[in-house]
PDB file of N, CA and C in Angstrom:
ATOM      1  N   MET A  42     203.682 -79.501  85.977  1.00 51.00           N
ATOM      2  CA  MET A  42     203.069 -78.312  86.554  1.00 51.00           C
ATOM      3  C   MET A  42     202.791 -77.311  85.434  1.00 51.00           C
ATOM      4  N   THR A  43     201.633 -76.699  85.447  1.00 61.00           N
ATOM      5  CA  THR A  43     201.291 -75.730  84.417  1.00 61.00           C
ATOM      6  C   THR A  43     201.937 -74.390  84.726  1.00 61.00           C
ATOM      7  N   SER A  44     202.246 -73.664  83.669  1.00 66.00           N
ATOM      8  CA  SER A  44     202.861 -72.354  83.857  1.00 66.00           C
ATOM      9  C   SER A  44     201.785 -71.312  84.123  1.00 66.00           C
ATOM     10  N   LYS A  45     202.223 -70.123  84.561  1.00 68.00           N
ATOM     11  CA  LYS A  45     201.268 -69.035  84.806  1.00 68.00           C
ATOM     12  C   LYS A  45     200.565 -68.637  83.515  1.00 68.00           C
ATOM     13  N   VAL A  46     201.264 -68.724  82.384  1.00 66.00           N
ATOM     14  CA  VAL A  46     200.652 -68.408  81.093  1.00 66.00           C
ATOM     15  C   VAL A  46     199.535 -69.404  80.804  1.00 66.00           C
ATOM     16  N   ASP A  47     199.803 -70.701  81.039  1.00 68.00           N
ATOM     17  CA  ASP A  47     198.775 -71.717  80.811  1.00 68.00           C
ATOM     18  C   ASP A  47     197.587 -71.508  81.723  1.00 68.00           C
ATOM     19  N   GLU A  48     197.848 -71.128  82.970  1.00 68.00           N
ATOM     20  CA  GLU A  48     196.756 -70.906  83.922  1.00 68.00           C
ATOM     21  C   GLU A  48     195.883 -69.728  83.503  1.00 68.00           C
ATOM     22  N   ALA A  49     196.453 -68.800  82.745  1.00 86.00           N
ATOM     23  CA  ALA A  49     195.697 -67.637  82.297  1.00 86.00           C
ATOM     24  C   ALA A  49     194.841 -67.952  81.072  1.00 86.00           C
ATOM     25  N   LEU A  50     195.095 -69.092  80.433  1.00 92.00           N
ATOM     26  CA  LEU A  50     194.308 -69.466  79.262  1.00 92.00           C
ATOM     27  C   LEU A  50     192.875 -69.764  79.662  1.00 92.00           C
ATOM     28  N   GLY A  51     191.951 -69.323  78.860  1.00 95.00           N
ATOM     29  CA  GLY A  51     190.565 -69.704  79.063  1.00 95.00           C
ATOM     30  C   GLY A  51     190.357 -71.128  78.576  1.00 95.00           C
ATOM     31  N   TYR A  52     189.244 -71.705  78.946  1.00 96.00           N
ATOM     32  CA  TYR A  52     188.948 -73.082  78.554  1.00 96.00           C
ATOM     33  C   TYR A  52     188.947 -73.228  77.034  1.00 96.00           C
ATOM     34  N   GLU A  53     188.237 -72.343  76.355  1.00 97.00           N
ATOM     35  CA  GLU A  53     188.115 -72.449  74.904  1.00 97.00           C
ATOM     36  C   GLU A  53     189.468 -72.311  74.220  1.00 97.00           C
ATOM     37  N   GLN A  54     190.314 -71.406  74.706  1.00 97.00           N
ATOM     38  CA  GLN A  54     191.647 -71.238  74.123  1.00 97.00           C
ATOM     39  C   GLN A  54     192.468 -72.509  74.293  1.00 97.00           C
ATOM     40  N   ALA A  55     192.466 -73.058  75.489  1.00 97.00           N
ATOM     41  CA  ALA A  55     193.228 -74.275  75.762  1.00 97.00           C
ATOM     42  C   ALA A  55     192.698 -75.433  74.931  1.00 97.00           C
ATOM     43  N   ARG A  56     191.385 -75.562  74.853  1.00 98.00           N
ATOM     44  CA  ARG A  56     190.775 -76.641  74.076  1.00 98.00           C
ATOM     45  C   ARG A  56     191.138 -76.536  72.608  1.00 98.00           C
ATOM     46  N   ASP A  57     191.045 -75.307  72.058  1.00 98.00           N
ATOM     47  CA  ASP A  57     191.357 -75.122  70.645  1.00 98.00           C
ATOM     48  C   ASP A  57     192.823 -75.429  70.348  1.00 98.00           C
ATOM     49  N   GLU A  58     193.716 -74.999  71.231  1.00 98.00           N
ATOM     50  CA  GLU A  58     195.134 -75.296  71.031  1.00 98.00           C
ATOM     51  C   GLU A  58     195.384 -76.795  71.167  1.00 98.00           C
ATOM     52  N   LEU A  59     194.709 -77.442  72.103  1.00 98.00           N
ATOM     53  CA  LEU A  59     194.852 -78.888  72.272  1.00 98.00           C
ATOM     54  C   LEU A  59     194.389 -79.619  71.017  1.00 98.00           C
ATOM     55  N   ILE A  60     193.302 -79.191  70.439  1.00 98.00           N
ATOM     56  CA  ILE A  60     192.808 -79.797  69.192  1.00 98.00           C
ATOM     57  C   ILE A  60     193.860 -79.670  68.094  1.00 98.00           C
ATOM     58  N   GLU A  61     194.484 -78.520  68.003  1.00 98.00           N
ATOM     59  CA  GLU A  61     195.525 -78.297  67.001  1.00 98.00           C
ATOM     60  C   GLU A  61     196.737 -79.192  67.264  1.00 98.00           C
ATOM     61  N   VAL A  62     197.132 -79.340  68.521  1.00 98.00           N
ATOM     62  CA  VAL A  62     198.258 -80.215  68.870  1.00 98.00           C
ATOM     63  C   VAL A  62     197.945 -81.655  68.454  1.00 98.00           C
ATOM     64  N   VAL A  63     196.762 -82.126  68.769  1.00 98.00           N
ATOM     65  CA  VAL A  63     196.365 -83.487  68.416  1.00 98.00           C
ATOM     66  C   VAL A  63     196.345 -83.650  66.901  1.00 98.00           C
ATOM     67  N   ARG A  64     195.815 -82.671  66.197  1.00 98.00           N
ATOM     68  CA  ARG A  64     195.780 -82.730  64.734  1.00 98.00           C
ATOM     69  C   ARG A  64     197.186 -82.876  64.165  1.00 98.00           C
ATOM     70  N   ARG A  65     198.117 -82.070  64.684  1.00 97.00           N
ATOM     71  CA  ARG A  65     199.493 -82.129  64.195  1.00 97.00           C
ATOM     72  C   ARG A  65     200.146 -83.472  64.500  1.00 97.00           C
ATOM     73  N   LEU A  66     199.890 -84.007  65.701  1.00 97.00           N
ATOM     74  CA  LEU A  66     200.447 -85.314  66.045  1.00 97.00           C
ATOM     75  C   LEU A  66     199.875 -86.419  65.152  1.00 97.00           C
ATOM     76  N   GLU A  67     198.583 -86.364  64.902  1.00 97.00           N
ATOM     77  CA  GLU A  67     197.946 -87.380  64.071  1.00 97.00           C
ATOM     78  C   GLU A  67     198.397 -87.296  62.619  1.00 97.00           C
ATOM     79  N   ALA A  68     198.701 -86.085  62.156  1.00 97.00           N
ATOM     80  CA  ALA A  68     199.127 -85.905  60.767  1.00 97.00           C
ATOM     81  C   ALA A  68     200.516 -86.493  60.531  1.00 97.00           C
ATOM     82  N   GLY A  69     201.305 -86.541  61.593  1.00 95.00           N
ATOM     83  CA  GLY A  69     202.654 -87.088  61.458  1.00 95.00           C
ATOM     84  C   GLY A  69     203.567 -86.103  60.740  1.00 95.00           C
ATOM     85  N   GLY A  70     204.701 -86.609  60.295  1.00 96.00           N
ATOM     86  CA  GLY A  70     205.640 -85.771  59.567  1.00 96.00           C
ATOM     87  C   GLY A  70     206.499 -84.894  60.451  1.00 96.00           C
ATOM     88  N   THR A  71     206.447 -85.109  61.757  1.00 95.00           N
ATOM     89  CA  THR A  71     207.285 -84.331  62.668  1.00 95.00           C
ATOM     90  C   THR A  71     208.411 -85.219  63.171  1.00 95.00           C
ATOM     91  N   THR A  72     209.465 -84.600  63.589  1.00 97.00           N
ATOM     92  CA  THR A  72     210.575 -85.360  64.156  1.00 97.00           C
ATOM     93  C   THR A  72     210.172 -85.891  65.520  1.00 97.00           C
ATOM     94  N   LEU A  73     210.984 -86.809  66.020  1.00 97.00           N
ATOM     95  CA  LEU A  73     210.714 -87.344  67.353  1.00 97.00           C
ATOM     96  C   LEU A  73     210.717 -86.224  68.388  1.00 97.00           C
ATOM     97  N   GLU A  74     211.694 -85.332  68.290  1.00 98.00           N
ATOM     98  CA  GLU A  74     211.793 -84.222  69.248  1.00 98.00           C
ATOM     99  C   GLU A  74     210.560 -83.315  69.164  1.00 98.00           C
ATOM    100  N   GLU A  75     210.113 -83.008  67.950  1.00 98.00           N
ATOM    101  CA  GLU A  75     208.916 -82.172  67.777  1.00 98.00           C
ATOM    102  C   GLU A  75     207.672 -82.882  68.319  1.00 98.00           C
ATOM    103  N   SER A  76     207.588 -84.174  68.049  1.00 98.00           N
ATOM    104  CA  SER A  76     206.441 -84.949  68.544  1.00 98.00           C
ATOM    105  C   SER A  76     206.400 -84.965  70.061  1.00 98.00           C
ATOM    106  N   LEU A  77     207.562 -85.145  70.693  1.00 98.00           N
ATOM    107  CA  LEU A  77     207.607 -85.126  72.158  1.00 98.00           C
ATOM    108  C   LEU A  77     207.210 -83.761  72.704  1.00 98.00           C
ATOM    109  N   ALA A  78     207.689 -82.698  72.071  1.00 98.00           N
ATOM    110  CA  ALA A  78     207.333 -81.343  72.515  1.00 98.00           C
ATOM    111  C   ALA A  78     205.829 -81.113  72.361  1.00 98.00           C
ATOM    112  N   LEU A  79     205.256 -81.573  71.257  1.00 98.00           N
ATOM    113  CA  LEU A  79     203.813 -81.437  71.051  1.00 98.00           C
ATOM    114  C   LEU A  79     203.042 -82.236  72.093  1.00 98.00           C
ATOM    115  N   TRP A  80     203.483 -83.454  72.362  1.00 98.00           N
ATOM    116  CA  TRP A  80     202.815 -84.286  73.362  1.00 98.00           C
ATOM    117  C   TRP A  80     202.846 -83.620  74.735  1.00 98.00           C
ATOM    118  N   GLU A  81     204.023 -83.091  75.109  1.00 98.00           N
ATOM    119  CA  GLU A  81     204.139 -82.407  76.404  1.00 98.00           C
ATOM    120  C   GLU A  81     203.216 -81.196  76.465  1.00 98.00           C
ATOM    121  N   ARG A  82     203.150 -80.449  75.371  1.00 97.00           N
ATOM    122  CA  ARG A  82     202.250 -79.286  75.333  1.00 97.00           C
ATOM    123  C   ARG A  82     200.799 -79.749  75.457  1.00 97.00           C
ATOM    124  N   GLY A  83     200.471 -80.830  74.802  1.00 98.00           N
ATOM    125  CA  GLY A  83     199.123 -81.374  74.889  1.00 98.00           C
ATOM    126  C   GLY A  83     198.755 -81.772  76.307  1.00 98.00           C
ATOM    127  N   GLU A  84     199.709 -82.356  77.025  1.00 97.00           N
ATOM    128  CA  GLU A  84     199.469 -82.725  78.421  1.00 97.00           C
ATOM    129  C   GLU A  84     199.187 -81.487  79.267  1.00 97.00           C
ATOM    130  N   GLU A  85     199.952 -80.438  79.057  1.00 97.00           N
ATOM    131  CA  GLU A  85     199.742 -79.188  79.809  1.00 97.00           C
ATOM    132  C   GLU A  85     198.369 -78.592  79.486  1.00 97.00           C
ATOM    133  N   LEU A  86     198.014 -78.583  78.216  1.00 97.00           N
ATOM    134  CA  LEU A  86     196.715 -78.037  77.819  1.00 97.00           C
ATOM    135  C   LEU A  86     195.569 -78.872  78.383  1.00 97.00           C
ATOM    136  N   ALA A  87     195.739 -80.183  78.420  1.00 97.00           N
ATOM    137  CA  ALA A  87     194.709 -81.058  78.992  1.00 97.00           C
ATOM    138  C   ALA A  87     194.520 -80.746  80.473  1.00 97.00           C
ATOM    139  N   LYS A  88     195.610 -80.462  81.189  1.00 96.00           N
ATOM    140  CA  LYS A  88     195.512 -80.096  82.608  1.00 96.00           C
ATOM    141  C   LYS A  88     194.729 -78.800  82.778  1.00 96.00           C
ATOM    142  N   VAL A  89     194.987 -77.833  81.900  1.00 96.00           N
ATOM    143  CA  VAL A  89     194.266 -76.560  81.963  1.00 96.00           C
ATOM    144  C   VAL A  89     192.774 -76.815  81.747  1.00 96.00           C
ATOM    145  N   CYS A  90     192.449 -77.614  80.751  1.00 97.00           N
ATOM    146  CA  CYS A  90     191.038 -77.920  80.475  1.00 97.00           C
ATOM    147  C   CYS A  90     190.392 -78.630  81.659  1.00 97.00           C
ATOM    148  N   ARG A  91     191.101 -79.608  82.244  1.00 97.00           N
ATOM    149  CA  ARG A  91     190.562 -80.321  83.417  1.00 97.00           C
ATOM    150  C   ARG A  91     190.320 -79.363  84.573  1.00 97.00           C
ATOM    151  N   HIS A  92     191.246 -78.427  84.770  1.00 96.00           N
ATOM    152  CA  HIS A  92     191.098 -77.443  85.840  1.00 96.00           C
ATOM    153  C   HIS A  92     189.807 -76.641  85.641  1.00 96.00           C
ATOM    154  N   TRP A  93     189.591 -76.150  84.432  1.00 96.00           N
ATOM    155  CA  TRP A  93     188.375 -75.387  84.147  1.00 96.00           C
ATOM    156  C   TRP A  93     187.121 -76.240  84.330  1.00 96.00           C
ATOM    157  N   LEU A  94     187.158 -77.470  83.830  1.00 97.00           N
ATOM    158  CA  LEU A  94     185.985 -78.342  83.943  1.00 97.00           C
ATOM    159  C   LEU A  94     185.699 -78.732  85.389  1.00 97.00           C
ATOM    160  N   ASP A  95     186.746 -78.979  86.174  1.00 97.00           N
ATOM    161  CA  ASP A  95     186.553 -79.272  87.600  1.00 97.00           C
ATOM    162  C   ASP A  95     185.912 -78.085  88.313  1.00 97.00           C
ATOM    163  N   GLY A  96     186.364 -76.889  87.992  1.00 96.00           N
ATOM    164  CA  GLY A  96     185.787 -75.685  88.585  1.00 96.00           C
ATOM    165  C   GLY A  96     184.327 -75.510  88.200  1.00 96.00           C
ATOM    166  N   ALA A  97     184.026 -75.782  86.947  1.00 96.00           N
ATOM    167  CA  ALA A  97     182.639 -75.672  86.484  1.00 96.00           C
ATOM    168  C   ALA A  97     181.761 -76.695  87.193  1.00 96.00           C
ATOM    169  N   ARG A  98     182.291 -77.913  87.378  1.00 97.00           N
ATOM    170  CA  ARG A  98     181.527 -78.959  88.067  1.00 97.00           C
ATOM    171  C   ARG A  98     181.238 -78.560  89.509  1.00 97.00           C
ATOM    172  N   LYS A  99     182.226 -77.994  90.191  1.00 97.00           N
ATOM    173  CA  LYS A  99     182.036 -77.562  91.582  1.00 97.00           C
ATOM    174  C   LYS A  99     180.979 -76.464  91.669  1.00 97.00           C
ATOM    175  N   ARG A 100     181.025 -75.519  90.734  1.00 96.00           N
ATOM    176  CA  ARG A 100     180.026 -74.436  90.736  1.00 96.00           C
ATOM    177  C   ARG A 100     178.630 -74.986  90.483  1.00 96.00           C
ATOM    178  N   LEU A 101     178.529 -75.922  89.544  1.00 96.00           N
ATOM    179  CA  LEU A 101     177.235 -76.524  89.237  1.00 96.00           C
ATOM    180  C   LEU A 101     176.708 -77.315  90.430  1.00 96.00           C
ATOM    181  N   ASP A 102     177.579 -78.113  91.048  1.00 96.00           N
ATOM    182  CA  ASP A 102     177.172 -78.874  92.230  1.00 96.00           C
ATOM    183  C   ASP A 102     176.703 -77.951  93.352  1.00 96.00           C
ATOM    184  N   ALA A 103     177.409 -76.840  93.564  1.00 95.00           N
ATOM    185  CA  ALA A 103     177.028 -75.894  94.612  1.00 95.00           C
ATOM    186  C   ALA A 103     175.678 -75.257  94.309  1.00 95.00           C
ATOM    187  N   ALA A 104     175.463 -74.899  93.046  1.00 95.00           N
ATOM    188  CA  ALA A 104     174.189 -74.292  92.667  1.00 95.00           C
ATOM    189  C   ALA A 104     173.046 -75.281  92.835  1.00 95.00           C
ATOM    190  N   LEU A 105     173.267 -76.530  92.452  1.00 95.00           N
ATOM    191  CA  LEU A 105     172.230 -77.546  92.603  1.00 95.00           C
ATOM    192  C   LEU A 105     171.933 -77.828  94.076  1.00 95.00           C
ATOM    193  N   ALA A 106     172.981 -77.861  94.900  1.00 93.00           N
ATOM    194  CA  ALA A 106     172.781 -78.091  96.332  1.00 93.00           C
ATOM    195  C   ALA A 106     172.004 -76.932  96.951  1.00 93.00           C
ATOM    196  N   GLU A 107     172.323 -75.721  96.539  1.00 92.00           N
ATOM    197  CA  GLU A 107     171.614 -74.551  97.065  1.00 92.00           C
ATOM    198  C   GLU A 107     170.146 -74.587  96.650  1.00 92.00           C
ATOM    199  N   GLU A 108     169.899 -74.948  95.392  1.00 90.00           N
ATOM    200  CA  GLU A 108     168.523 -75.029  94.903  1.00 90.00           C
ATOM    201  C   GLU A 108     167.755 -76.105  95.662  1.00 90.00           C
ATOM    202  N   GLU A 109     168.410 -77.234  95.922  1.00 89.00           N
ATOM    203  CA  GLU A 109     167.759 -78.320  96.662  1.00 89.00           C
ATOM    204  C   GLU A 109     167.451 -77.897  98.097  1.00 89.00           C
ATOM    205  N   ALA A 110     168.392 -77.178  98.726  1.00 89.00           N
ATOM    206  CA  ALA A 110     168.178 -76.701 100.097  1.00 89.00           C
ATOM    207  C   ALA A 110     167.015 -75.714 100.147  1.00 89.00           C
ATOM    208  N   GLU A 111     166.945 -74.821  99.178  1.00 87.00           N
ATOM    209  CA  GLU A 111     165.845 -73.845  99.134  1.00 87.00           C
ATOM    210  C   GLU A 111     164.512 -74.552  98.917  1.00 87.00           C
ATOM    211  N   SER A 112     164.512 -75.563  98.058  1.00 86.00           N
ATOM    212  CA  SER A 112     163.294 -76.315  97.791  1.00 86.00           C
ATOM    213  C   SER A 112     162.843 -77.069  99.038  1.00 86.00           C
ATOM    214  N   SER A 113     163.795 -77.659  99.761  1.00 85.00           N
ATOM    215  CA  SER A 113     163.462 -78.373 100.997  1.00 85.00           C
ATOM    216  C   SER A 113     162.920 -77.413 102.052  1.00 85.00           C
ATOM    217  N   ALA A 114     163.519 -76.233 102.143  1.00 85.00           N
ATOM    218  CA  ALA A 114     163.062 -75.239 103.111  1.00 85.00           C
ATOM    219  C   ALA A 114     161.658 -74.766 102.760  1.00 85.00           C
ATOM    220  N   ALA A 115     161.399 -74.583 101.471  1.00 84.00           N
ATOM    221  CA  ALA A 115     160.068 -74.155 101.043  1.00 84.00           C
ATOM    222  C   ALA A 115     159.041 -75.244 101.327  1.00 84.00           C
ATOM    223  N   ASP A 116     159.405 -76.501 101.084  1.00 83.00           N
ATOM    224  CA  ASP A 116     158.499 -77.622 101.373  1.00 83.00           C
ATOM    225  C   ASP A 116     158.200 -77.701 102.858  1.00 83.00           C
ATOM    226  N   ALA A 117     159.229 -77.514 103.691  1.00 83.00           N
ATOM    227  CA  ALA A 117     159.041 -77.579 105.145  1.00 83.00           C
ATOM    228  C   ALA A 117     158.146 -76.435 105.610  1.00 83.00           C
ATOM    229  N   ALA A 118     158.328 -75.251 105.043  1.00 83.00           N
ATOM    230  CA  ALA A 118     157.502 -74.111 105.418  1.00 83.00           C
ATOM    231  C   ALA A 118     156.060 -74.339 104.985  1.00 83.00           C
ATOM    232  N   GLU A 119     155.888 -74.948 103.838  1.00 82.00           N
ATOM    233  CA  GLU A 119     154.539 -75.231 103.324  1.00 82.00           C
ATOM    234  C   GLU A 119     153.836 -76.251 104.228  1.00 82.00           C
ATOM    235  N   GLU A 120     154.582 -77.289 104.638  1.00 81.00           N
ATOM    236  CA  GLU A 120     154.001 -78.308 105.503  1.00 81.00           C
ATOM    237  C   GLU A 120     153.628 -77.743 106.866  1.00 81.00           C
ATOM    238  N   SER A 121     154.472 -76.889 107.435  1.00 80.00           N
ATOM    239  CA  SER A 121     154.155 -76.316 108.737  1.00 80.00           C
ATOM    240  C   SER A 121     152.982 -75.354 108.628  1.00 80.00           C
ATOM    241  N   GLY A 122     152.807 -74.734 107.505  1.00 71.00           N
ATOM    242  CA  GLY A 122     151.677 -73.848 107.284  1.00 71.00           C
ATOM    243  C   GLY A 122     150.375 -74.620 107.193  1.00 71.00           C
ATOM    244  N   ASP A 123     150.421 -75.836 106.633  1.00 55.00           N
ATOM    245  CA  ASP A 123     149.239 -76.670 106.528  1.00 55.00           C
ATOM    246  C   ASP A 123     148.773 -77.144 107.891  1.00 55.00           C
ATOM    247  N   ASP A 124     149.701 -77.398 108.812  1.00 51.00           N
ATOM    248  CA  ASP A 124     149.359 -77.883 110.145  1.00 51.00           C
ATOM    249  C   ASP A 124     148.624 -76.819 110.958  1.00 51.00           C
ATOM    250  N   SER A 125     148.906 -75.538 110.681  1.00 48.00           N
ATOM    251  CA  SER A 125     148.326 -74.473 111.493  1.00 48.00           C
ATOM    252  C   SER A 125     146.924 -74.103 111.056  1.00 48.00           C
ATOM    253  N   GLU A 126     146.486 -74.632 109.940  1.00 46.00           N
ATOM    254  CA  GLU A 126     145.154 -74.269 109.460  1.00 46.00           C
ATOM    255  C   GLU A 126     144.080 -75.083 110.047  1.00 46.00           C
TER     256      GLU A 126
END
């Protein structure tokens, strides 16, 4: 479960910290305990990033659906206008 502090992180902040965690893990030279702590932190940061990306996807899907509905309504209005002429 993510903490309230993690939930307050913006996407870019979480992503940048995650990149740093991965860099440190890949560089090695840490103890097993430090590596486990870094891995756990990385998992939390990945959850924060997924949360932000899921939210962005939902907003994008909603905007696209709204645009499609407006376009369909405009097409229907245009077609009904053609019939009356």
